[in-house]
Short mmCIF file of C-alpha atoms in Angstrom, two decimals:
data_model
loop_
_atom_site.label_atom_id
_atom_site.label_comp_id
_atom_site.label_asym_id
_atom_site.label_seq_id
_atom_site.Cartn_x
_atom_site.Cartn_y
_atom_site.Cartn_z
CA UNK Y 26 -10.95 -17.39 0.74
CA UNK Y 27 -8.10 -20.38 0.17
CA UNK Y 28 -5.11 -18.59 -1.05
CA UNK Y 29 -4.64 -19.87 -4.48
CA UNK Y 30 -1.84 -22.11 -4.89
CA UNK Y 31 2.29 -21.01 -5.02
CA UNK Y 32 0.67 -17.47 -4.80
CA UNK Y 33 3.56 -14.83 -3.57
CA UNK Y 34 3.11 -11.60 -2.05
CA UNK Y 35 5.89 -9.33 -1.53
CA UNK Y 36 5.77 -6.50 0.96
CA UNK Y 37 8.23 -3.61 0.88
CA UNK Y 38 9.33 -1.04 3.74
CA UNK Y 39 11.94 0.83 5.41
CA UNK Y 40 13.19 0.39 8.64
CA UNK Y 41 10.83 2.40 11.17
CA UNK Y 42 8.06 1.31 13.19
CA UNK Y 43 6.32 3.87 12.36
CA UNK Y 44 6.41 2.39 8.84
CA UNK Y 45 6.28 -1.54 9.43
CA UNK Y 46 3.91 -1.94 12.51
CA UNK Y 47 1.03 -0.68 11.05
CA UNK Y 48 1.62 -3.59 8.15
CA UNK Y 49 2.67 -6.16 9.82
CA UNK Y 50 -0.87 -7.58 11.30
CA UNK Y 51 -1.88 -7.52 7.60
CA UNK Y 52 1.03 -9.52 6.88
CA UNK Y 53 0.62 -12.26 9.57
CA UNK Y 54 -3.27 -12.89 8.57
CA UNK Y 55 -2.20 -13.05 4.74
CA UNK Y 56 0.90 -15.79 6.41
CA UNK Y 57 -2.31 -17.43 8.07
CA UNK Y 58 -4.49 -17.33 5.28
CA UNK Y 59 -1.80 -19.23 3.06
CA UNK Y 60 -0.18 -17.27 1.22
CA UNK Y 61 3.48 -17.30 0.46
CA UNK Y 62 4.52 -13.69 2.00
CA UNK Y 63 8.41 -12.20 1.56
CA UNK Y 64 9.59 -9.12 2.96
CA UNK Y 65 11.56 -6.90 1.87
CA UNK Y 66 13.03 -4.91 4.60
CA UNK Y 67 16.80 -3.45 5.96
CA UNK Y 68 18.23 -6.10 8.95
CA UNK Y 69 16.75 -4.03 12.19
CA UNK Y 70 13.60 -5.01 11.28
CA UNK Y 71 13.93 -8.89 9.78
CA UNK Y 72 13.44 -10.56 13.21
CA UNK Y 73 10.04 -8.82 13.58
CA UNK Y 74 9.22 -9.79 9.83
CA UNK Y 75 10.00 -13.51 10.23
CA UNK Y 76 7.79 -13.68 13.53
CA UNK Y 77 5.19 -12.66 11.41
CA UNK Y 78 5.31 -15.70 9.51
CA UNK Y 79 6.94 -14.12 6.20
CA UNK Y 80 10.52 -14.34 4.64
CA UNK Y 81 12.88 -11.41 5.22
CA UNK Y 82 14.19 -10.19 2.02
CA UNK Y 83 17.04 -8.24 3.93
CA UNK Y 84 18.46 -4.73 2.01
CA UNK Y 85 20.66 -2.47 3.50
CA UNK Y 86 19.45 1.55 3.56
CA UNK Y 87 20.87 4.61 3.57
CA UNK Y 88 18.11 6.54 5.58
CA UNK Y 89 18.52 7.44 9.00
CA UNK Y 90 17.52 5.16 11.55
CA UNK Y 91 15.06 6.14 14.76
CA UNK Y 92 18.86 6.09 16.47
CA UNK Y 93 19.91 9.09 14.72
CA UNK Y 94 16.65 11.41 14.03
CA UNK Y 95 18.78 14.64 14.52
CA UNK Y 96 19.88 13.66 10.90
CA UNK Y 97 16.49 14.30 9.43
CA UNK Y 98 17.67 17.67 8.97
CA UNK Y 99 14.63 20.19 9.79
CA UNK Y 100 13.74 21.39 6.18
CA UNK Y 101 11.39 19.77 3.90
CA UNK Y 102 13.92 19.23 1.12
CA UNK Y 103 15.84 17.46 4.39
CA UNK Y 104 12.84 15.07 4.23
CA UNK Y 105 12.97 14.28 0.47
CA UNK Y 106 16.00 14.01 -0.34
CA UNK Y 107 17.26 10.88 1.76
CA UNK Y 108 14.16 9.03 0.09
CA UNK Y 109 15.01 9.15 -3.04
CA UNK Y 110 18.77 8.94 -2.18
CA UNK Y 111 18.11 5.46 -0.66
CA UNK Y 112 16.04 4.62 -3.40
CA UNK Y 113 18.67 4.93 -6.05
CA UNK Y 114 21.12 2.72 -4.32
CA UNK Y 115 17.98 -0.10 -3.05
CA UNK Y 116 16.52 -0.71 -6.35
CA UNK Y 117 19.31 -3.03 -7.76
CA UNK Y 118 19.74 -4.59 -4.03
CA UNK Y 119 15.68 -5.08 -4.39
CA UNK Y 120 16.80 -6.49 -7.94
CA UNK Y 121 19.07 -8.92 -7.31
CA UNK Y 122 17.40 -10.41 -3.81
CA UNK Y 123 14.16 -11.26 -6.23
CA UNK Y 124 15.94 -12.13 -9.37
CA UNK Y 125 14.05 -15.95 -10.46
CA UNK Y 126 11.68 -15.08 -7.29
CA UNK Y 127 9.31 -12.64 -8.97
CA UNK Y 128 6.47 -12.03 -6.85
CA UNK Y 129 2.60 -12.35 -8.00
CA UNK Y 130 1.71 -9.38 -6.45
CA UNK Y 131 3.47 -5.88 -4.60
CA UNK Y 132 2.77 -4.56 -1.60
CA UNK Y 133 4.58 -1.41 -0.51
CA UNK Y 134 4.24 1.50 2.32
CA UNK Y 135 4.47 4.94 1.40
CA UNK Y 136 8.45 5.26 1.86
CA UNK Y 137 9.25 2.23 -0.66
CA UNK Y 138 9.64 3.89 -3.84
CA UNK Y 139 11.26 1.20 -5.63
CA UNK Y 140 7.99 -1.01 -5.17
CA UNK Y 141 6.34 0.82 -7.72
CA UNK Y 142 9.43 0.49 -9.86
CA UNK Y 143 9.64 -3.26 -9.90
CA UNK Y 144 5.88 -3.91 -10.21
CA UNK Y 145 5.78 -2.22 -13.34
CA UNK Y 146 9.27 -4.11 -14.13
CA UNK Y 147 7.31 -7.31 -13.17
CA UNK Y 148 3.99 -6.34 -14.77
CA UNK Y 149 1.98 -7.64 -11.79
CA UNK Y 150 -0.47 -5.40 -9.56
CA UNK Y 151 0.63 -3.44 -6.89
CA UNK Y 152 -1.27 -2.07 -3.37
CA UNK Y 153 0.14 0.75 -1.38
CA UNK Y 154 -0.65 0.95 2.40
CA UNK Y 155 -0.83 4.04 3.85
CA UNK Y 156 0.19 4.30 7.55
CA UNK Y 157 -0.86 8.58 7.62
CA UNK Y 158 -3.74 10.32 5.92
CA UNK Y 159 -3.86 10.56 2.32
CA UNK Y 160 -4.77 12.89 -0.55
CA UNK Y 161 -8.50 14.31 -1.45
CA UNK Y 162 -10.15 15.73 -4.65
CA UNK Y 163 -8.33 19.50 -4.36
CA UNK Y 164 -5.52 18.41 -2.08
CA UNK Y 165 -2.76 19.77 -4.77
CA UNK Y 166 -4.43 23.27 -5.28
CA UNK Y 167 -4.80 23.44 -1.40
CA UNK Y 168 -1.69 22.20 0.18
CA UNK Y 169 0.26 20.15 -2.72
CA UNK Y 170 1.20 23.38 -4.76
CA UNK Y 171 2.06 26.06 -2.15
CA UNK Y 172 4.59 23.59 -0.65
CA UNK Y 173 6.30 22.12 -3.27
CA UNK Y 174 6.23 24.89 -5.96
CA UNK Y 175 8.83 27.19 -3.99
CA UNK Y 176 10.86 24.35 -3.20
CA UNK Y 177 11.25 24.10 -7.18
CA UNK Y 178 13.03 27.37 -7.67
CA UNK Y 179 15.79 26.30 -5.13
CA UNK Y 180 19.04 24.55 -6.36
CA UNK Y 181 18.31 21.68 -4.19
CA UNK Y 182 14.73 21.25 -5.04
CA UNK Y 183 15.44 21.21 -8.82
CA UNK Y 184 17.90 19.14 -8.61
CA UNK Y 185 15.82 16.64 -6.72
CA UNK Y 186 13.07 16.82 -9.83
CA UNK Y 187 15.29 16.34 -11.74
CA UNK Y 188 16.56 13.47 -10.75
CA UNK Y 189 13.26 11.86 -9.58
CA UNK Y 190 12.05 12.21 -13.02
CA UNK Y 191 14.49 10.86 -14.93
CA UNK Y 192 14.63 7.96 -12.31
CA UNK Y 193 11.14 7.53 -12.78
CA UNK Y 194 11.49 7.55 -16.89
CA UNK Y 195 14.43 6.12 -16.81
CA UNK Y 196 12.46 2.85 -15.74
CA UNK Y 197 9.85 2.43 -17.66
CA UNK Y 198 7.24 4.72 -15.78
CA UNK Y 199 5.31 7.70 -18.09
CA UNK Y 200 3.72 9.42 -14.56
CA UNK Y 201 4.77 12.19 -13.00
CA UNK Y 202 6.77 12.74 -9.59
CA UNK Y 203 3.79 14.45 -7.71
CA UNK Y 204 1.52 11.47 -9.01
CA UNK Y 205 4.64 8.80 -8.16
CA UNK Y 206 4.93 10.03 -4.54
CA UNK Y 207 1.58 10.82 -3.97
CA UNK Y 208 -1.21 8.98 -6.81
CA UNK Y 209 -1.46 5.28 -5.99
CA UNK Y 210 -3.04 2.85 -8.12
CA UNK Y 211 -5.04 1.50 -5.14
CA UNK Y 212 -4.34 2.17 -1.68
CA UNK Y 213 -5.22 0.80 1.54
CA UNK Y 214 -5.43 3.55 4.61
CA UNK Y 215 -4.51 1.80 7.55
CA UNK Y 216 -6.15 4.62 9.84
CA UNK Y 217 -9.46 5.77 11.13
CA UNK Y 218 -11.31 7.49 8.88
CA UNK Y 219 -11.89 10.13 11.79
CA UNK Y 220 -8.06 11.38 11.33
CA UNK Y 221 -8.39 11.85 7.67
CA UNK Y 222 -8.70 15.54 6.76
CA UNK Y 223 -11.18 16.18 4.25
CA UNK Y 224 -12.65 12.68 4.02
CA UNK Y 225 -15.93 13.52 2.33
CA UNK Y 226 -13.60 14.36 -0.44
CA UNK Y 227 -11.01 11.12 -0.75
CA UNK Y 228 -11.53 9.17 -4.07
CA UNK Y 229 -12.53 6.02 -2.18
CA UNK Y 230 -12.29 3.84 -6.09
CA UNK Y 231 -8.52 4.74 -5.13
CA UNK Y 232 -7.93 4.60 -1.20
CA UNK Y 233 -10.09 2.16 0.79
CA UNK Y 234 -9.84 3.21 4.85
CA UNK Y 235 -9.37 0.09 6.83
CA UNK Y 236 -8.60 1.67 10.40
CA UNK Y 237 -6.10 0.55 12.67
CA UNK Y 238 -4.78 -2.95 12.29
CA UNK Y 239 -3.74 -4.12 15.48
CA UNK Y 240 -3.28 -7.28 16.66
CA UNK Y 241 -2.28 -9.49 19.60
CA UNK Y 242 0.40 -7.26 21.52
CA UNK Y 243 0.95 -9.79 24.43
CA UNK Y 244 4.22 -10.53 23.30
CA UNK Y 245 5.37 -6.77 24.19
CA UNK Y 246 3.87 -7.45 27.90
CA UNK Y 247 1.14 -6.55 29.85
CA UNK Y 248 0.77 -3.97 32.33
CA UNK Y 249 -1.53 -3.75 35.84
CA UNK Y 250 -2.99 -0.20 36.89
CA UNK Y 251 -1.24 -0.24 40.25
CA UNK Y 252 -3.56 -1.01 43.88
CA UNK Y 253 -4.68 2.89 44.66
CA UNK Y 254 -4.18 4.36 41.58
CA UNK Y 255 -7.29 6.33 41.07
CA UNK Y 256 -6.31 7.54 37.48
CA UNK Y 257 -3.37 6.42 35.26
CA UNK Y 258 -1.53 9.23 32.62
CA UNK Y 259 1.22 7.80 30.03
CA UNK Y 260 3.70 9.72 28.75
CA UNK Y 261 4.91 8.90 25.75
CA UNK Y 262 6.53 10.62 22.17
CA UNK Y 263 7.13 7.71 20.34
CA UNK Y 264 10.36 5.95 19.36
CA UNK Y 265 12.23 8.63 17.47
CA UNK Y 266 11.96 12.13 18.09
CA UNK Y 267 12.46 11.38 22.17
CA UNK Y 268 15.48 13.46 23.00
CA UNK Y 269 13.40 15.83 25.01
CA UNK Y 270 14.85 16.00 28.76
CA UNK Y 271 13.03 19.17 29.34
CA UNK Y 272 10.03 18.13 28.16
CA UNK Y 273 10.37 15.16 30.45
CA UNK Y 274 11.29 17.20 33.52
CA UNK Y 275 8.24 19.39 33.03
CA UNK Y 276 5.94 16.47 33.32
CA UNK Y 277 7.91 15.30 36.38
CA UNK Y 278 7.25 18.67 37.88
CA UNK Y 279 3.51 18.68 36.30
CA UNK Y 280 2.54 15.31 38.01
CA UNK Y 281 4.45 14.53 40.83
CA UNK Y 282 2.99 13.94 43.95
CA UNK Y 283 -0.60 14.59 41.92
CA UNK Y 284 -3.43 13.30 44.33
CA UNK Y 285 -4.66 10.17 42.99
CA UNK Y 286 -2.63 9.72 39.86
CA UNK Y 287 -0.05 7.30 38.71
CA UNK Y 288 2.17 8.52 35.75
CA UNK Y 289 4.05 6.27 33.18
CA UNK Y 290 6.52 8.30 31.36
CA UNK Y 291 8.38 6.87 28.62
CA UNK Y 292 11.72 8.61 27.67
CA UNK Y 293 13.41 6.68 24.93
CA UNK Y 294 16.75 5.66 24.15
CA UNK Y 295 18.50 8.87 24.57
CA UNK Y 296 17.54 10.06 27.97
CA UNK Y 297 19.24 8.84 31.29
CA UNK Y 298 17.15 9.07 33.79
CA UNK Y 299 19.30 10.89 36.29
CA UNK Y 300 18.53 13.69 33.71
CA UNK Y 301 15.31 13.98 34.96
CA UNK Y 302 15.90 15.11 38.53
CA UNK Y 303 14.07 13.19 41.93
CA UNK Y 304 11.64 11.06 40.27
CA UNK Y 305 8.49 11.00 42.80
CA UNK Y 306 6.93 7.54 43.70
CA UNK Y 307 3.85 7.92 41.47
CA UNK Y 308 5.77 8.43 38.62
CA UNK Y 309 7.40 5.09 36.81
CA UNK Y 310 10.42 5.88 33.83
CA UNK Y 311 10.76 3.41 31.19
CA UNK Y 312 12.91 3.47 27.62
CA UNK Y 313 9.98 1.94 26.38
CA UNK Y 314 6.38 0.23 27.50
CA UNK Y 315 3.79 -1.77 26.33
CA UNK Y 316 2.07 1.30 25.02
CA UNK Y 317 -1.19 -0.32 24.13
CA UNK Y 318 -1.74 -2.35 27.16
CA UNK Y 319 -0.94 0.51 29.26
CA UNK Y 320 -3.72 2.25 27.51
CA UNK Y 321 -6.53 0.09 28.06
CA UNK Y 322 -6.14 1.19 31.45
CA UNK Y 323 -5.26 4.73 30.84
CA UNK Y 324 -7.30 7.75 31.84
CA UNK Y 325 -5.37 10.00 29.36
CA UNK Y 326 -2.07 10.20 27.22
CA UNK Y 327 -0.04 12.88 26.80
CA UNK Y 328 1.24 11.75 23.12
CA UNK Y 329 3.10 13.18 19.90
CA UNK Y 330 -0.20 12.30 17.87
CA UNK Y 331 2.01 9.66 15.26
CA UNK Y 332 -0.58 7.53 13.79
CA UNK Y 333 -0.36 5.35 15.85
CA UNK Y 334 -0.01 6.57 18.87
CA UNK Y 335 -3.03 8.37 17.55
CA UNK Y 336 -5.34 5.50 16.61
CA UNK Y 337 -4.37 3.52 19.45
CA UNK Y 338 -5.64 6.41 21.77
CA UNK Y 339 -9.02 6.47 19.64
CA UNK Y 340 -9.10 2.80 20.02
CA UNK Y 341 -9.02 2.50 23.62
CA UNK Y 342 -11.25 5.70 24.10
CA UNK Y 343 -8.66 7.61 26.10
CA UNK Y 344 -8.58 11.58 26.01
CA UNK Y 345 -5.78 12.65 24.66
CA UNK Y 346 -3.27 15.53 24.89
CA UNK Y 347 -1.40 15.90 22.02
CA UNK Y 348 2.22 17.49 21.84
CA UNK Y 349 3.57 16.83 17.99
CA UNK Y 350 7.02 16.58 17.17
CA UNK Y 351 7.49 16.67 13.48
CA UNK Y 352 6.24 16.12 10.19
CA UNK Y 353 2.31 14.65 9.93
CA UNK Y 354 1.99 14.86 13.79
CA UNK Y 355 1.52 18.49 13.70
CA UNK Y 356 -1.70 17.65 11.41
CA UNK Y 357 -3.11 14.38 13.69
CA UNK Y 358 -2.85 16.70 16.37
CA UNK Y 359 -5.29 18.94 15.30
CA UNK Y 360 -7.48 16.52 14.00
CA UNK Y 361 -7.62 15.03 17.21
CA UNK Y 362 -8.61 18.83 19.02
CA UNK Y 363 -11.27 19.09 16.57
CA UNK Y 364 -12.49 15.72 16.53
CA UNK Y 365 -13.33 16.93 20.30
CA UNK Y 366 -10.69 14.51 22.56
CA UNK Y 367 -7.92 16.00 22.64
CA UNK Y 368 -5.87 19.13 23.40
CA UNK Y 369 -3.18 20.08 21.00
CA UNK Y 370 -0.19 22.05 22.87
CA UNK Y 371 3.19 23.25 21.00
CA UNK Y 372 5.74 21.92 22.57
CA UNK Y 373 7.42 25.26 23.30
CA UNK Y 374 4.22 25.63 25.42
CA UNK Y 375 3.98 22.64 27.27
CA UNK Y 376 5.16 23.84 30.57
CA UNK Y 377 4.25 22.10 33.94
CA UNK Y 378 1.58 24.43 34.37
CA UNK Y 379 -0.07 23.99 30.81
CA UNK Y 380 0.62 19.74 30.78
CA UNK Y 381 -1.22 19.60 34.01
CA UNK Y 382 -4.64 22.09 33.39
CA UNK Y 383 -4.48 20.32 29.44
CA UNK Y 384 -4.71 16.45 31.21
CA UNK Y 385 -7.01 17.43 33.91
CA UNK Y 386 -9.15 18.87 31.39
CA UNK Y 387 -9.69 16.26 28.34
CA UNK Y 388 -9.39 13.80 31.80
CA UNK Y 389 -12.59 15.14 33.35
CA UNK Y 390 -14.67 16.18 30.50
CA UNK Y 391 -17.76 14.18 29.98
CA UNK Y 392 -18.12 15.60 26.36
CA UNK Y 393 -14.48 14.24 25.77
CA UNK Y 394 -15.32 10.73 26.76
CA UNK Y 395 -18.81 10.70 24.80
CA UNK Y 396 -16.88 11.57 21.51
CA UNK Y 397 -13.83 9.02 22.03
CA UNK Y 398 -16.91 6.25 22.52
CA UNK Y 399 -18.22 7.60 19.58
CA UNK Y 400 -15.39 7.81 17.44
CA UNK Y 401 -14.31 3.69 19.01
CA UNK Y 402 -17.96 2.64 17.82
CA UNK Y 403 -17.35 3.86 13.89
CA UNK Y 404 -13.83 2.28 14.09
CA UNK Y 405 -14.99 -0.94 14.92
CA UNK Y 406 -16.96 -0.95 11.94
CA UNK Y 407 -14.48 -0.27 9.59
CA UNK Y 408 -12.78 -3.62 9.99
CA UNK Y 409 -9.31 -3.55 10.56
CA UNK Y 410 -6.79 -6.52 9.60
CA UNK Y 411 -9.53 -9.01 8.52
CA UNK Y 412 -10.95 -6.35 5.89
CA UNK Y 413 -7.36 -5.29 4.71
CA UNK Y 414 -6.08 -9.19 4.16
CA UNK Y 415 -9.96 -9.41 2.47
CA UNK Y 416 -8.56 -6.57 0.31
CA UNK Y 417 -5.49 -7.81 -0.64
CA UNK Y 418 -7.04 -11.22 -1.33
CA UNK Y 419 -9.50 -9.28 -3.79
CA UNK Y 420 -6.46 -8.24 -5.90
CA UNK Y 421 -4.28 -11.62 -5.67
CA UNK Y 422 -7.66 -13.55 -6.79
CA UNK Y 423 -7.83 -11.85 -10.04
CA UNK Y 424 -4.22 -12.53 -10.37
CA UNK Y 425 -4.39 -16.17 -9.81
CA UNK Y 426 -7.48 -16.18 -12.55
CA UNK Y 427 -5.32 -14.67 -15.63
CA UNK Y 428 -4.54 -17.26 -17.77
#
């Protein structure tokens, strides 16, 4: 499809990877496609925007950043509250930066609350993308209610109703929180379908799975198994919740010296490697890595189970074991046990002894590696950036053909 002419899309995030890369392949093919694309994101993340091909509409946030996830708190109320905090104070930034530059259409992740806001400010159709699983038909009665109704008879959690609804009312909006945070007009689920819980029962008129959007990485590097190496293991928890020097030693102690294997470990920001004791030859310490290039040649991940992480081990068929960290990687990771490739150990279990039998388990299991080729097949199919952008285009067609 041409992109009709002077059409503009406008995305909106926050600043997290976690949050922006699974959009931002979408982005560059809409770029490609001709489209005029703006983005409306804090200034960490507006060099990674523009070499997408779209316009940084920079904001400053009050959420914490992946340099500070200690201040996450560990309650849910902890969670919610800097949302809609940030929020609050970003709506008349958001304002102002698209005042005489109204968009066409809104794109928004999960986290932007003030997307929905301005598209119904705007009157112009809005598409959520979803970078985590999504609700199904019984999802409140099952896990909606018993988490959120006790949090309502605290001080804190009425207060934050309270102020979420008359936020929402306040502007225009006659919906509910729970259907504001979690009800989408139309959503795009950029995730396999085989880490959604309950799919059989996901209103798919509403939330349209596209699977992992990934694009060319070569930019990030590339990465060589090294000459010997009869099986490579990565390491890695992702780019926030890293600070784990224990966690770190115990795969030092788990696969040092290991006949035949070569380890990548990937610590993060926060960890100096003199932390981590003698560091044997097969074992190579990086802040960060190429993560997906790494695992086209890996022969299994020890991984939080983030969704990406996640999908990225499903994509390049590697067995997986999965040690989750916080919020929906607790979930992925046993999605991932029963989809049959992984092994999900609590991190207050992942001792040397554990990390080691867990890897050389999913690693040799014949089972393991007929599901992941399985479970790569039906991913394939479910198209990925050129079927999101395809999506998108859907909606900003009908736009362009209003009178």
């Amino acid at each position: 499809m041409t992109a009709p002419r002077n059409t503009h899309i406008a995305m909106f995030s926050i600043a997290a990877h976690g949050h922006v890369n699974p959009s931002i392949e979408v982005i560059r093919e809409l770029v490609a496609r001709g489209y005029r694309v703006t983005y409306a994101i804090p200034p960490q993340f507006a060099d990674k925007v523009a070499e997408a091909g779209a316009e940084p509409k920079v904001w400053h946030s009050t959420l914490p950043t992946d340099d500070d996830p200690d201040a996450w708190g560990t309650e849910l109320i902890d969670h919610l509250e800097p949302f809609l905090t940030d929020a609050l104070q970003a709506l008349p930034q958001l304002v102002d930066l698209y005042e005489g530059d109204e968009p066409d259409l809104v794109l928004y992740d999960i986290t932007a609350y003030p997307a929905r806001v301005l598209a119904h400010r705007w009157n112009v159709p809005i598409v959520q993308f979803s970078p985590n699983l999504v609700a199904w038909e019984g999802y409140d009665e099952e896990v909606g209610k018993p988490m959120f109704e006790p949090l309502k008879q605290t001080p804190r959690g009425k207060a934050f109703y309270e102020t979420f609804d008359h936020w929402i009312r306040s502007n225009g909006l006659d919906i509910t929180v729970e259907d504001f945070m979690g009800r989408p007009d139309r959503c795009l689920v950029l995730i396999p379908k085989a880490l959604q819980p309950n799919a059989d029962r996901v209103d798919e008129s509403r939330y349209a799975f596209v699977g992992a959007c990934q694009g060319d990485r070569s930019a990030q590097g590339e990465w060589q198994r090294p000459a010997g190496a009869e099986k490579v293991l990565l390491v890695s928890l992702g780019s926030t919740f890293t600070k784990q020097p224990a966690f770190y030693r115990s795969c030092v102690e788990a696969f040092g010296g290991l006949p035949g294997w070569h380890v990548v470990l990937q610590v993060g920001k926060f960890i100096d490697v003199t932390e981590l004791g003698e560091i044997p030859a097969n074992i190579e310490v990086h802040p960060w890595v190429p993560q997906l290039a790494i695992l086209r040649e890996a022969d299994a991940f020890i991984t939080h189970a983030g969704a990406g992480g996640s999908q990225e081990g499903l994509a390049t068929a590697t067995p997986m074991v999965a040690v989750p960290q916080a919020v929906d990687q607790f979930g992925n990771a046993d999605m991932l046990q029963a989809l049959g490739v992984a092994r999900h150990v609590p991190m207050e279990e992942a001792t040397a002894g554990t990390l080691r039998e867990a890897v050389l388990a999913v690693a040799g299991d014949p089972e393991v590696a007929r599901r992941l080729q399985e479970i790569r097949a039906d991913m394939a199919g479910e198209g990925g950036t050129a079927r999101a952008a395809d999506l998108v285009e859907a909606v900003a067609g009908v736009v362009a053909r209003q009178p």
